[in-house]
XYZ file of C-alpha atoms in Angstrom:
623
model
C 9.041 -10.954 52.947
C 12.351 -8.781 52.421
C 11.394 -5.236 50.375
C 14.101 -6.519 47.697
C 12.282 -10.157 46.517
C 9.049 -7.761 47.196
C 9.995 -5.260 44.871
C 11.120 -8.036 41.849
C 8.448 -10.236 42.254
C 6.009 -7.036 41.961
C 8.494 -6.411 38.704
C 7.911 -9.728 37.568
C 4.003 -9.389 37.844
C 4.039 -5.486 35.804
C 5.633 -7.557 33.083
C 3.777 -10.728 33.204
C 0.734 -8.557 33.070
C 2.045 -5.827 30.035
C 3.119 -9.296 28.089
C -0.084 -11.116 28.596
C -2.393 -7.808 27.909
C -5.171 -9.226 25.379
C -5.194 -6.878 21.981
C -8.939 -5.283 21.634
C -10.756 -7.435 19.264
C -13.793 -6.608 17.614
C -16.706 -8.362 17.069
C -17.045 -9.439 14.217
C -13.302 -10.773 13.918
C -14.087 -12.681 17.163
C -16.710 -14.407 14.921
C -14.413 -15.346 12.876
C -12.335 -16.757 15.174
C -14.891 -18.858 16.346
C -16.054 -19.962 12.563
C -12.456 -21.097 11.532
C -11.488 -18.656 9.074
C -8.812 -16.714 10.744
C -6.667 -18.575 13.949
C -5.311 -16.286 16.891
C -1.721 -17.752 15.979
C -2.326 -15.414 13.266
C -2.563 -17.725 10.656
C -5.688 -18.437 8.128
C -7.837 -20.666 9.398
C -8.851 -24.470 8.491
C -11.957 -23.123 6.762
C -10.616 -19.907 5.868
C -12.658 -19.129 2.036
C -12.571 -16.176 -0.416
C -14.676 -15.484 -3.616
C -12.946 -15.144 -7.140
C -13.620 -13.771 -10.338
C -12.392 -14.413 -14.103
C -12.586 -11.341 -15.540
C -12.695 -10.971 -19.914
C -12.981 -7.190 -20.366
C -12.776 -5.030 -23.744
C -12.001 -1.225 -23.622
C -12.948 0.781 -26.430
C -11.251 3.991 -26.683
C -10.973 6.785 -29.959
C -9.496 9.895 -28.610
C -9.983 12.920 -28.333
C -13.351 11.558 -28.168
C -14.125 11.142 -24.114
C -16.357 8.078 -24.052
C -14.872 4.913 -23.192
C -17.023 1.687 -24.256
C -16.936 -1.773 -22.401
C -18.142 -5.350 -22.348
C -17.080 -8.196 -20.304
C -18.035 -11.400 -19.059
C -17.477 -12.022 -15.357
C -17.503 -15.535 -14.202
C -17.802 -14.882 -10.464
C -17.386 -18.207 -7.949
C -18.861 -17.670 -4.323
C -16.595 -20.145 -2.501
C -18.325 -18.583 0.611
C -20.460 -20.791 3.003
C -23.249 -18.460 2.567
C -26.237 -18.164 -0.171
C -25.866 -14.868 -1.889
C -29.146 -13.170 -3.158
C -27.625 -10.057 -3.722
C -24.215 -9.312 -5.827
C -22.501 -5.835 -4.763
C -20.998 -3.972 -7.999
C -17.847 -1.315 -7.743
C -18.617 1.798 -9.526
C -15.889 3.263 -8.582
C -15.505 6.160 -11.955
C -19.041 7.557 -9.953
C -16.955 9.424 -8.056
C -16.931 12.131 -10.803
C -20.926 12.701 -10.773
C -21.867 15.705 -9.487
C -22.753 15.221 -5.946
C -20.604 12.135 -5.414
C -19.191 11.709 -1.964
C -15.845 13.449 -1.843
C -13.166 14.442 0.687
C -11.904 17.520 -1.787
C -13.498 19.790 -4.102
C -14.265 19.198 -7.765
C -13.376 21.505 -10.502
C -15.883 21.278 -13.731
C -13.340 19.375 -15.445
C -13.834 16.820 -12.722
C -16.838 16.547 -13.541
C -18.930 13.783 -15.723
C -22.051 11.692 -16.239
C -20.258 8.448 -14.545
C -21.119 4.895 -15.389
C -23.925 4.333 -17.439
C -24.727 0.299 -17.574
C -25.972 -0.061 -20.893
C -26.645 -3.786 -20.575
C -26.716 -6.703 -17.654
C -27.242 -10.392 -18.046
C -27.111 -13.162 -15.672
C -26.221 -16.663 -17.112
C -27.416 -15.493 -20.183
C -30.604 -13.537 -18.494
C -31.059 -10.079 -19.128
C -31.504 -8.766 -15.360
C -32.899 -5.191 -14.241
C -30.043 -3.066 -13.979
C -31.804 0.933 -13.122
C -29.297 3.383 -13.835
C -29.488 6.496 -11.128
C -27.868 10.091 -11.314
C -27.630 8.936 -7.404
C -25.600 5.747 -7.764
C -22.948 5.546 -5.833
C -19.532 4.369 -6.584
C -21.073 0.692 -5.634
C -24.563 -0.664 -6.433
C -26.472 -3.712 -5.181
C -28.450 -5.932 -7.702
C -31.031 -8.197 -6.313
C -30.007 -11.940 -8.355
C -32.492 -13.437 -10.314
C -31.554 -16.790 -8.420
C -29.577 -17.306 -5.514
C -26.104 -17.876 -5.313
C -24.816 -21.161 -3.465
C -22.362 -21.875 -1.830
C -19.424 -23.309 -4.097
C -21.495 -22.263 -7.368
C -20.804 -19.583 -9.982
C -23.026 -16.814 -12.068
C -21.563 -15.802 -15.377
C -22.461 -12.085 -15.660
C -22.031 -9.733 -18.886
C -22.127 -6.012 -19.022
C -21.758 -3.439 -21.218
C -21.368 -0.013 -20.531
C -19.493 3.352 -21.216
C -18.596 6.594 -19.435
C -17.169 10.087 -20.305
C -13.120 10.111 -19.260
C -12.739 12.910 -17.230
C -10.682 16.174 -18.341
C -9.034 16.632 -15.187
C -6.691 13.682 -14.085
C -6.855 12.436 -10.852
C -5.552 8.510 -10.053
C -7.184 8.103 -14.002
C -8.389 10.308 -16.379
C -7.045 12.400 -19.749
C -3.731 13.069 -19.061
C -3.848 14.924 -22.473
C -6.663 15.064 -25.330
C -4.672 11.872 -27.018
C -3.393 10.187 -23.812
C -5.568 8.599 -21.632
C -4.518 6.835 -17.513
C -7.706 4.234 -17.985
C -8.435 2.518 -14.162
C -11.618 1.681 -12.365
C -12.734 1.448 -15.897
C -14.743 -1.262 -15.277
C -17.838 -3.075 -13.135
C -16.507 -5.463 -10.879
C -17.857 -7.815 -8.084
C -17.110 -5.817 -4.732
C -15.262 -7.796 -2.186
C -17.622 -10.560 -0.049
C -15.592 -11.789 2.901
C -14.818 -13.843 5.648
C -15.737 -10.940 8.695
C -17.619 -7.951 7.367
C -19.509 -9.672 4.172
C -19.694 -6.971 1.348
C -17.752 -4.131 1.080
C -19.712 -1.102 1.243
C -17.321 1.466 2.188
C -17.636 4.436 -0.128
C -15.011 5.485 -2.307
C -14.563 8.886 -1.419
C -11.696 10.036 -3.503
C -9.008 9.711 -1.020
C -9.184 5.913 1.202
C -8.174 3.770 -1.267
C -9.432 -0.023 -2.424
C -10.324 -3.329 -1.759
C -10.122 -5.854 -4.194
C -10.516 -10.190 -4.469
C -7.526 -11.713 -6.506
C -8.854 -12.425 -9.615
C -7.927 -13.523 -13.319
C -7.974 -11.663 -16.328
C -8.101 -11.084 -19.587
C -7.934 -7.370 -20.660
C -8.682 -6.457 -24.368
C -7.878 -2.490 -25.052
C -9.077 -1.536 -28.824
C -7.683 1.847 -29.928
C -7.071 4.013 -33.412
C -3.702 3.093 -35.473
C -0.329 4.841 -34.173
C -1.942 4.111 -30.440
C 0.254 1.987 -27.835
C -1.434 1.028 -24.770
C 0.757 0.371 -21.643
C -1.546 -2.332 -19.130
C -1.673 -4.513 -16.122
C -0.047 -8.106 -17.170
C 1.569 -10.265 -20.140
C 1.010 -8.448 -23.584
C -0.606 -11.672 -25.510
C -0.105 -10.267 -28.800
C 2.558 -8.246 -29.319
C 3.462 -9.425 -33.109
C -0.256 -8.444 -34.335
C -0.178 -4.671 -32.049
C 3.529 -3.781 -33.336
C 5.152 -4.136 -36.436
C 8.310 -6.649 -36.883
C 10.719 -4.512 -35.497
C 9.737 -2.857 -32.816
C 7.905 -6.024 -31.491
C 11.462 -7.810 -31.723
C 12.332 -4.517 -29.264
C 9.744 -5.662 -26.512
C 11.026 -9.215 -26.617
C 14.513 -8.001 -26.349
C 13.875 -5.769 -23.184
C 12.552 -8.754 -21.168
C 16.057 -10.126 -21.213
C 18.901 -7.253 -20.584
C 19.933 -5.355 -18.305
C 20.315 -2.462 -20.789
C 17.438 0.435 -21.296
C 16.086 0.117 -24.986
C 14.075 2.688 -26.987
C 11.432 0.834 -27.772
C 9.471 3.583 -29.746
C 10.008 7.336 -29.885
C 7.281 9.984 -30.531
C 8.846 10.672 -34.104
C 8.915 6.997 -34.806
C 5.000 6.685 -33.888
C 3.902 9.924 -35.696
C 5.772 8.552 -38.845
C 3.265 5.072 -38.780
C 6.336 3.213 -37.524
C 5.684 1.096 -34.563
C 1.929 -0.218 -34.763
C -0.037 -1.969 -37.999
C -2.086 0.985 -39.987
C -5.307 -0.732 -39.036
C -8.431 1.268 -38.379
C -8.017 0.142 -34.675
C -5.721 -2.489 -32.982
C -6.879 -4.937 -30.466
C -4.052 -5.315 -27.185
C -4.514 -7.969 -25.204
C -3.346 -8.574 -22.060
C -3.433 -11.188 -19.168
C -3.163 -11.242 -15.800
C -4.096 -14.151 -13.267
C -4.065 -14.195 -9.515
C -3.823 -10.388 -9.654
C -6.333 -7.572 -7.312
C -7.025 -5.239 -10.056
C -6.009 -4.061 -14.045
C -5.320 -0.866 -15.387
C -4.143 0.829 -18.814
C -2.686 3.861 -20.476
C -2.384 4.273 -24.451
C -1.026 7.678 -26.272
C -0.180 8.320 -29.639
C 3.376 10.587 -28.842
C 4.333 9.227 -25.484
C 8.195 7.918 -25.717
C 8.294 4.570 -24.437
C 11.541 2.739 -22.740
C 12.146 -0.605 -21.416
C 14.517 -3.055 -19.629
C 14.697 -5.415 -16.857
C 16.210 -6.491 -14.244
C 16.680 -9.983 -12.050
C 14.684 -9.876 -9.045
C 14.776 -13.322 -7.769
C 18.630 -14.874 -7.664
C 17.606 -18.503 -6.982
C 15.446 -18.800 -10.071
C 17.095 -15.968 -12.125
C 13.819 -14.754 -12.416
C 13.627 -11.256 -14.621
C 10.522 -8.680 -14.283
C 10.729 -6.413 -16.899
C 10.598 -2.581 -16.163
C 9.065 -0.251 -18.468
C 8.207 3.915 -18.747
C 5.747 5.990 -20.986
C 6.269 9.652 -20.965
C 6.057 12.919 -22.729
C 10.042 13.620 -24.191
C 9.832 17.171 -22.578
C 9.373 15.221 -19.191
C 13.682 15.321 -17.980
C 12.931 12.877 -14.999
C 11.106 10.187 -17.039
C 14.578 9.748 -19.537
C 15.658 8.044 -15.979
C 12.275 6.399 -15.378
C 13.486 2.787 -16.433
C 16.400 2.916 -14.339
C 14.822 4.223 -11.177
C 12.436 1.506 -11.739
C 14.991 -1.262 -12.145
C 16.679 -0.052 -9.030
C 13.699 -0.135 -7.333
C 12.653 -4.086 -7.988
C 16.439 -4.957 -7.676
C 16.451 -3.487 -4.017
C 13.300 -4.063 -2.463
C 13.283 -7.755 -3.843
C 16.725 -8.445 -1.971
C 16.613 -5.792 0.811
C 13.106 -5.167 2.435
C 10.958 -6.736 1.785
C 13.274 -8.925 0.349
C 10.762 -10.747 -1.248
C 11.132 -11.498 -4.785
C 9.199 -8.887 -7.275
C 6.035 -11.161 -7.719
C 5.053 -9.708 -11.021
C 6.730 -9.991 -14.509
C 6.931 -6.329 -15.410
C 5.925 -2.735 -14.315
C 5.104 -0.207 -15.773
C 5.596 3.764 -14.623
C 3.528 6.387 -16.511
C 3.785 10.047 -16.806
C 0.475 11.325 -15.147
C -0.533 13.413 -12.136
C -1.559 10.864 -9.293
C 1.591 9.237 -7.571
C -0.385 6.321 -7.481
C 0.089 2.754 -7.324
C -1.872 0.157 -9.505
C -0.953 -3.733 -10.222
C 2.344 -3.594 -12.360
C 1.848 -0.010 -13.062
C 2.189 3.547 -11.693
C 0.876 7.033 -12.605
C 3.439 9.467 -11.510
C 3.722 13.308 -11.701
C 6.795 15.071 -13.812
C 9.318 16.969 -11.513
C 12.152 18.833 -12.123
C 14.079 17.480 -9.486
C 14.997 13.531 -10.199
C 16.272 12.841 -6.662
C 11.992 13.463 -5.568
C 10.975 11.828 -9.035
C 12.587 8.542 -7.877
C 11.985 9.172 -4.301
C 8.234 9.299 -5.580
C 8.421 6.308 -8.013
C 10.117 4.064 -5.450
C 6.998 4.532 -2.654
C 4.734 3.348 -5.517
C 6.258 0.107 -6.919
C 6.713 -1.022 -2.908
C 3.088 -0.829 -2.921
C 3.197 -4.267 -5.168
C 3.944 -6.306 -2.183
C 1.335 -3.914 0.158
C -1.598 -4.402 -1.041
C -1.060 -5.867 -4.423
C 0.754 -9.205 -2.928
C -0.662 -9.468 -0.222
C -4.372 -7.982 -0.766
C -5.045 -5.356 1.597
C -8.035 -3.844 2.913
C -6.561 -0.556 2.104
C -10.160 1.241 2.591
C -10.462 0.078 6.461
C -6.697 -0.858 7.358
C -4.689 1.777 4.986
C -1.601 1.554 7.957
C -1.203 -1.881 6.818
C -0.352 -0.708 3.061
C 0.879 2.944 3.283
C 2.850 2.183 6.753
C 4.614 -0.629 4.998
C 5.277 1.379 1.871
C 6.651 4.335 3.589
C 9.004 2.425 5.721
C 10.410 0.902 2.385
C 10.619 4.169 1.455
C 12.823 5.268 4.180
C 15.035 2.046 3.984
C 15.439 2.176 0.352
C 16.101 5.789 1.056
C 19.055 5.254 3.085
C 20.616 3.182 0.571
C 20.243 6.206 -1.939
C 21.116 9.098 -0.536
C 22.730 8.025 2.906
C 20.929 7.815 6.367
C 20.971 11.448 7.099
C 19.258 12.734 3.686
C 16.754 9.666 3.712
C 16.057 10.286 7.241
C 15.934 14.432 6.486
C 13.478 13.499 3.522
C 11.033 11.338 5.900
C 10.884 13.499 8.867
C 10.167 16.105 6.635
C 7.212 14.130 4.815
C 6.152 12.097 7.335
C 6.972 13.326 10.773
C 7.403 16.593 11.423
C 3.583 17.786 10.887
C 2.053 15.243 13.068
C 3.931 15.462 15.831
C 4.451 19.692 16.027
C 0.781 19.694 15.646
C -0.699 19.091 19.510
C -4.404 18.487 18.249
C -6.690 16.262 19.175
C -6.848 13.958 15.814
C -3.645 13.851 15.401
C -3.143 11.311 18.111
C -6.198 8.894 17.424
C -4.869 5.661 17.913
C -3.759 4.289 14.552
C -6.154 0.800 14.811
C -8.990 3.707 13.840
C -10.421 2.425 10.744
C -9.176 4.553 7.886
C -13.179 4.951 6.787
C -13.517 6.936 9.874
C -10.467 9.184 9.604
C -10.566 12.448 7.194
C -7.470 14.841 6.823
C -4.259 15.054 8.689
C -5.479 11.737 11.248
C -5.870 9.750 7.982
C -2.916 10.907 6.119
C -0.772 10.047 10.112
C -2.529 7.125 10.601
C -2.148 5.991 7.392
C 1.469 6.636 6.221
C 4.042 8.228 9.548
C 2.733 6.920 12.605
C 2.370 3.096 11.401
C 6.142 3.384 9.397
C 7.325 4.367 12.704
C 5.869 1.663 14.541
C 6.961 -1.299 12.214
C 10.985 0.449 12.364
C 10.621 0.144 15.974
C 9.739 -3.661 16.054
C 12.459 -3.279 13.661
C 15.029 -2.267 15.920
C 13.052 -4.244 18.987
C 13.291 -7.749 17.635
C 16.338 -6.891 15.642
C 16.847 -7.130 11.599
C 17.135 -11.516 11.263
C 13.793 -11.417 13.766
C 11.995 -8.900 12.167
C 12.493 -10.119 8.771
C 11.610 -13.721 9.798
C 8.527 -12.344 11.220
C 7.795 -10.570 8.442
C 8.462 -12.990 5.955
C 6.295 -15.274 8.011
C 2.941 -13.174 7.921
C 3.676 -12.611 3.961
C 4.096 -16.311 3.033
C 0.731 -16.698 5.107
C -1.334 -14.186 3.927
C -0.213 -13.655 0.448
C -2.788 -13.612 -2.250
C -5.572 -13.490 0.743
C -7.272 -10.923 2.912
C -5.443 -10.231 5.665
C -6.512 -7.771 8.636
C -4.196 -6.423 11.493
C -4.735 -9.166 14.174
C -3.551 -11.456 12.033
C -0.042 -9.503 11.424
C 0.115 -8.610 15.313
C -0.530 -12.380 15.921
C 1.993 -13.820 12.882
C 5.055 -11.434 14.837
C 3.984 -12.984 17.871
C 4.093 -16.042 16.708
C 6.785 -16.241 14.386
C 9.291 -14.360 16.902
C 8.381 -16.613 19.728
C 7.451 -13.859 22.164
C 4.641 -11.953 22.889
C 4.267 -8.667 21.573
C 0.987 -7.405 22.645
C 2.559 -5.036 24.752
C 3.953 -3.309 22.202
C 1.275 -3.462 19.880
C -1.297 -2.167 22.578
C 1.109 0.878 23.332
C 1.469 1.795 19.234
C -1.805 0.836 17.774
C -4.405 0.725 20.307
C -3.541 4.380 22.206
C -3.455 8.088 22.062
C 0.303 8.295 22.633
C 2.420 10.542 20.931
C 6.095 11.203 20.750
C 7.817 12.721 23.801
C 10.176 12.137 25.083
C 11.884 13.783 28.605
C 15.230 14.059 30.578
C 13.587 13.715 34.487
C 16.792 13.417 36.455
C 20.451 12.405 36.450
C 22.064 10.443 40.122
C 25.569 8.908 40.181
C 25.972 6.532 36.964
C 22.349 6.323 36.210
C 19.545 8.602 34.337
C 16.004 8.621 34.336
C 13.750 8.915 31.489
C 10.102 9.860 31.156
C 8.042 9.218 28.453
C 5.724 11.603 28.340
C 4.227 11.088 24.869
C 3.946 7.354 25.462
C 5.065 5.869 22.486
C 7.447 2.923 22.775
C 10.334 4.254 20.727
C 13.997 3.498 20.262
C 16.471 6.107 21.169
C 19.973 7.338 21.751
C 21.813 8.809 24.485
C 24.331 10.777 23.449
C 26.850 11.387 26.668
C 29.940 14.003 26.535
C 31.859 13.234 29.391
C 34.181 16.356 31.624
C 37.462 15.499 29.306
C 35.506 15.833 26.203
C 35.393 12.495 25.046
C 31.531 11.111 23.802
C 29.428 7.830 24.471
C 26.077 6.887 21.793
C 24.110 4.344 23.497
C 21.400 3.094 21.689
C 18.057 1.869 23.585
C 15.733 -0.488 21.811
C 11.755 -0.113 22.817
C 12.058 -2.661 24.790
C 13.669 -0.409 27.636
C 9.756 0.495 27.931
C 8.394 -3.132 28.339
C 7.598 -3.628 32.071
C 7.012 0.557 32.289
C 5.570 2.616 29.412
C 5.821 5.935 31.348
C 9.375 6.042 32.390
C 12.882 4.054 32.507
C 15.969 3.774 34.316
C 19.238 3.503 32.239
C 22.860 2.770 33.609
C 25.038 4.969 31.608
C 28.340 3.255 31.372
C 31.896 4.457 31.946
C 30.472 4.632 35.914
C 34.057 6.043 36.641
C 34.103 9.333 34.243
C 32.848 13.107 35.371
C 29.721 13.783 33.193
C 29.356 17.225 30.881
C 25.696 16.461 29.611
C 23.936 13.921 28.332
C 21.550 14.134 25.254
C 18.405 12.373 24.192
C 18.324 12.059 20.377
C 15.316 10.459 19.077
C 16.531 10.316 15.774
C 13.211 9.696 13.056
C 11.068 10.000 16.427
C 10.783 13.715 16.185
C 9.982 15.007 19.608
C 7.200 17.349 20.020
C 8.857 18.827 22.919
C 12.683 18.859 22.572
C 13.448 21.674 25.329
C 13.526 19.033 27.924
C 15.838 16.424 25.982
C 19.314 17.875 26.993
C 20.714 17.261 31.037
C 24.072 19.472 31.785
C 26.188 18.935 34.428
C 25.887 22.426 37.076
């Protein structure tokens, strides 16, 4: 055989062989593979199941007192195939007990009793419910009766709980303004591959949650206006005439309305003088609630179209202290927001009719609501508030396991971030602002965790290897399928695994697979080399011959770059190289540089957003 057809059809084998690499699968997906409920086209399977729970749930709050008081009735449907004897309970407030499980210190202010269960009933049944000073933030009761397949238990609790003094993702923001989430008992996730969800809550991985409808009732003193997850049932019995008229008004302009000052609250204005007013709220289809009330926080509102086909409006609203400068621009930042990322990336319609963005301390994300921090600089402020709302399509749409898989949340909100970001402020301040926050300490920092392959489950990762593996390193792996498969491709692909998985439980294999299948080529390759490895980013200048240059990859990753050539009479060449320049060889490449008939200067590697840990070697000049 000639050395030439030798030497392809050995080519042709590398790639049929990088192509055809099978992902790592664990075990217990495999099982569910072979039970039905997940296919390896990446879609959900023919007897794909998930439980469900109708939620009706009253908050009592009286500030400055600290104890919050609840009751609800949980109708909870086990559409499983398996007979539950046990029911698994989210505590998730316990994480403020003293000796609770925690990734940080807590200051005394942290500090409280938790949740004390005052009362549990099953279908009417009081049941044994043993509070613990060692609870964690989830508790298994042992049913009275077993729970069948395709049957339902109606629960009821009551309970209360000191709000903490220090703030975290909920707590006092102030001694009359209280950030209420987690505020309640609810039914931990049972599902199709693991069963229940036992991961701890550990103050920094985040939550897991079943998609679930509601009915959230928030009592509070006169002159209080609560801010919550969902449609505002009532708002002509919780607001006087004309400021109720207000609300309705926002829901249809594109204007931002005062709905209520501080002065106009203090004065007995805006809400009925009753000794307390009942909010209700309602929410269906939806992973979690949450709630805020004050008695002097300003409150604005507008909205904004976010699907064109229906004309479709979400509303967009803001509760903040007056002395906070950023949050007078809160509406707007947040009508920008669902305007872009419902047209752009994801370019999925805002599925929600309103949010919600609150003046707290967390930069955290909640269903149709966000806690933010005050700054003094309103570029960060809405640089902060737009990572939050894209977190209602990851996990709120699509109803991540954000505890195990946080990549598959935080990657995709950081990447909307960056493309959002460009829009804003240009592509070389966006880009600035993300290497800065999500680059540049990961890959300057040669330790060991730093490079643990991002598949890792977040409940094994602490520190900088879950903050990498959980926002920079999976953003910069879904921008380079990006550029890979190009922007139609990707956003087919990605459109495909969201109208799949929406409103279920998806895990990574079934993204990987849903790209592979929707793009009609098969990725694994690339997925091993991002996911599934140490790599990092690194990238080398080995040698320059005649019209051609030679690349190593020393860092592994499969990343997108540019050449930058000067040439001897000072005109320049960019050349762009997609990943998939490192399909058939992950360790090095080959590139023909064009103008073959031009004297070279030098010829620069710029990785762009791929920071390289090891830029000395990126630069060739001619001798």
């Amino acid at each position: 055989m000639q050395r030439p057809l030798l030497c392809f059809l050995l080519a042709v084998l590398v790639t049929n062989t990088l192509q055809s690499q099978p992902l790592y699968t664990p075990r217990d997906i495999k099982e569910a593979y072979k039970n039905g409920t997940r296919s390896p086209d990446g879609r959900p399977g023919n007897h794909y199941w998930q439980n469900k729970g109708r939620y009706d749930i009253t908050l009592s709050a009286n500030p400055p007192d600290r104890t919050i008081r609840g009751s609800e009735t949980i109708v909870y449907t086990n559409n499983s195939p398996d007979t539950l004897k046990t029911l698994t309970f989210r505590l998730t407030v316990n994480i403020h007990r003293p000796g609770a499980a925690r990734m940080s210190a807590a200051s005394p202010e942290y500090l409280s009793t938790g949740v004390i269960i005052d009362s549990y009933a099953e279908n009417g049944q009081a049941n044994t419910w043993k509070n613990s000073a060692a609870d964690r933030t989830w508790k298994q009761i042992r049913l009275a009766a077993p729970l069948l397949p395709h049957d339902s238990v109606r629960l009821n609790i009551d309970w209360h709980y000191e709000i903490s003094l220090e703030s975290g993702r909920e707590g006092m923001l102030d001694s009359t303004t209280y950030f209420l989430a987690y505020a309640y008992p609810r039914v931990a996730v049972y599902d199709d591959y693991a069963g229940w969800d036992h991961i701890d809550f550990n103050d920094m991985q985040e939550f897991y949650n079943d998609f679930n409808d509601y009915i959230l009732k928030v009592k509070v003193p006169a002159n209080y206006i609560v801010w919550a997850t969902g449609d505002l049932q009532n708002p002509d019995e919780v607001l006087t005439p004309a400021y109720a008229k207000r609300l309705t008004g926002s829901a249809t302009t594109d204007k931002i309305i005062s709905i209520a000052t501080p002065q106009e609250i203090a004065a007995g204005k805006v809400t009925p003088q009753n000794t307390t007013n009942t909010w209700i709220w309602k929410a269906n289809d939806i992973t979690d609630v949450a709630c805020a009330l004050s008695n002097h926080y300003a409150w604005d509102a507008s909205s904004v179209v976010v699907d064109d086909a229906t004309g479709r409006r979400s509303g967009v609203q803001s509760a903040y202290n007056e002395k906070a400068n950023d949050f007078h621009y809160m509406v707007e930042f947040g009508r920008h927001a669902l305007d872009w990322l419902s047209h752009n990336y994801p370019g999925v319609p805002y599925p929600f009719p309103k949010t919600t963005i609150v003046q707290g301390f967390a930069d955290m994300e909640y269903p149709m609501m966000v806690n933010d921090n005050t700054t003094p600089d309103t570029v960060f402020s809405r640089f902060v508030a737009e990572h939050e709302i894209a977190h209602s399509w990851f996990p709120f749409y699509m109803g991540i396991n954000e505890s195990r898989f946080a990549y598959m949340d935080e990657g995709w909100a950081t990447t909307f971030e960056l493309l959002i970001g460009r829009s804003d402020l240009g592509k070389e301040r966006a880009e600035g602002f993300y290497k800065q926050f999500r680059v540049n300490g990961y890959t300057y920092d040669p330790s060991f965790t730093e490079d643990l392959p991002i598949i890792t489950p977040t409940d094994a990762l602490t520190g900088s290897a879950y903050g990498n593996n959980a926002y920079g390193k999976p953003s910069l792996a879904y921008l380079a399928v990006k550029d890979l498969l190009g922007d139609d491709l990707f956003k087919k692909c990605l459109h495909t695994y969201m109208d799949r998985w929406h409103g279920k439980h998806p895990i990574p294999w079934d993204f990987f697979y849903s790209f592979n299948d929707a793009s009609g080529q098969n990725l694994n390759w690339f997925w091993n080399n991002w996911f599934f490895t140490y790599n990092y980013l690194d990238l080398a200048i080995d040698k320059v011959e005649g019209n051609s240059i030679l690349i190593r990859n020393i860092g592994g990753f499969a990343i997108p770059f540019d050449l930058v050539i000067t040439y001897a009479d000072g005109t320049t060449a960019r050349v762009h190289q997609t990943p998939a320049v490192w399909r058939t060889d992950q360790s090095k490449t080959t590139i023909a540089l064009p103008n073959a008939g031009k004297t070279l200067r030098s010829i620069q590697v710029d990785n762009g957003i791929y920071v390289d840990a090891d830029a000395s070697n990126n630069k060739w000049t001619a001798n």
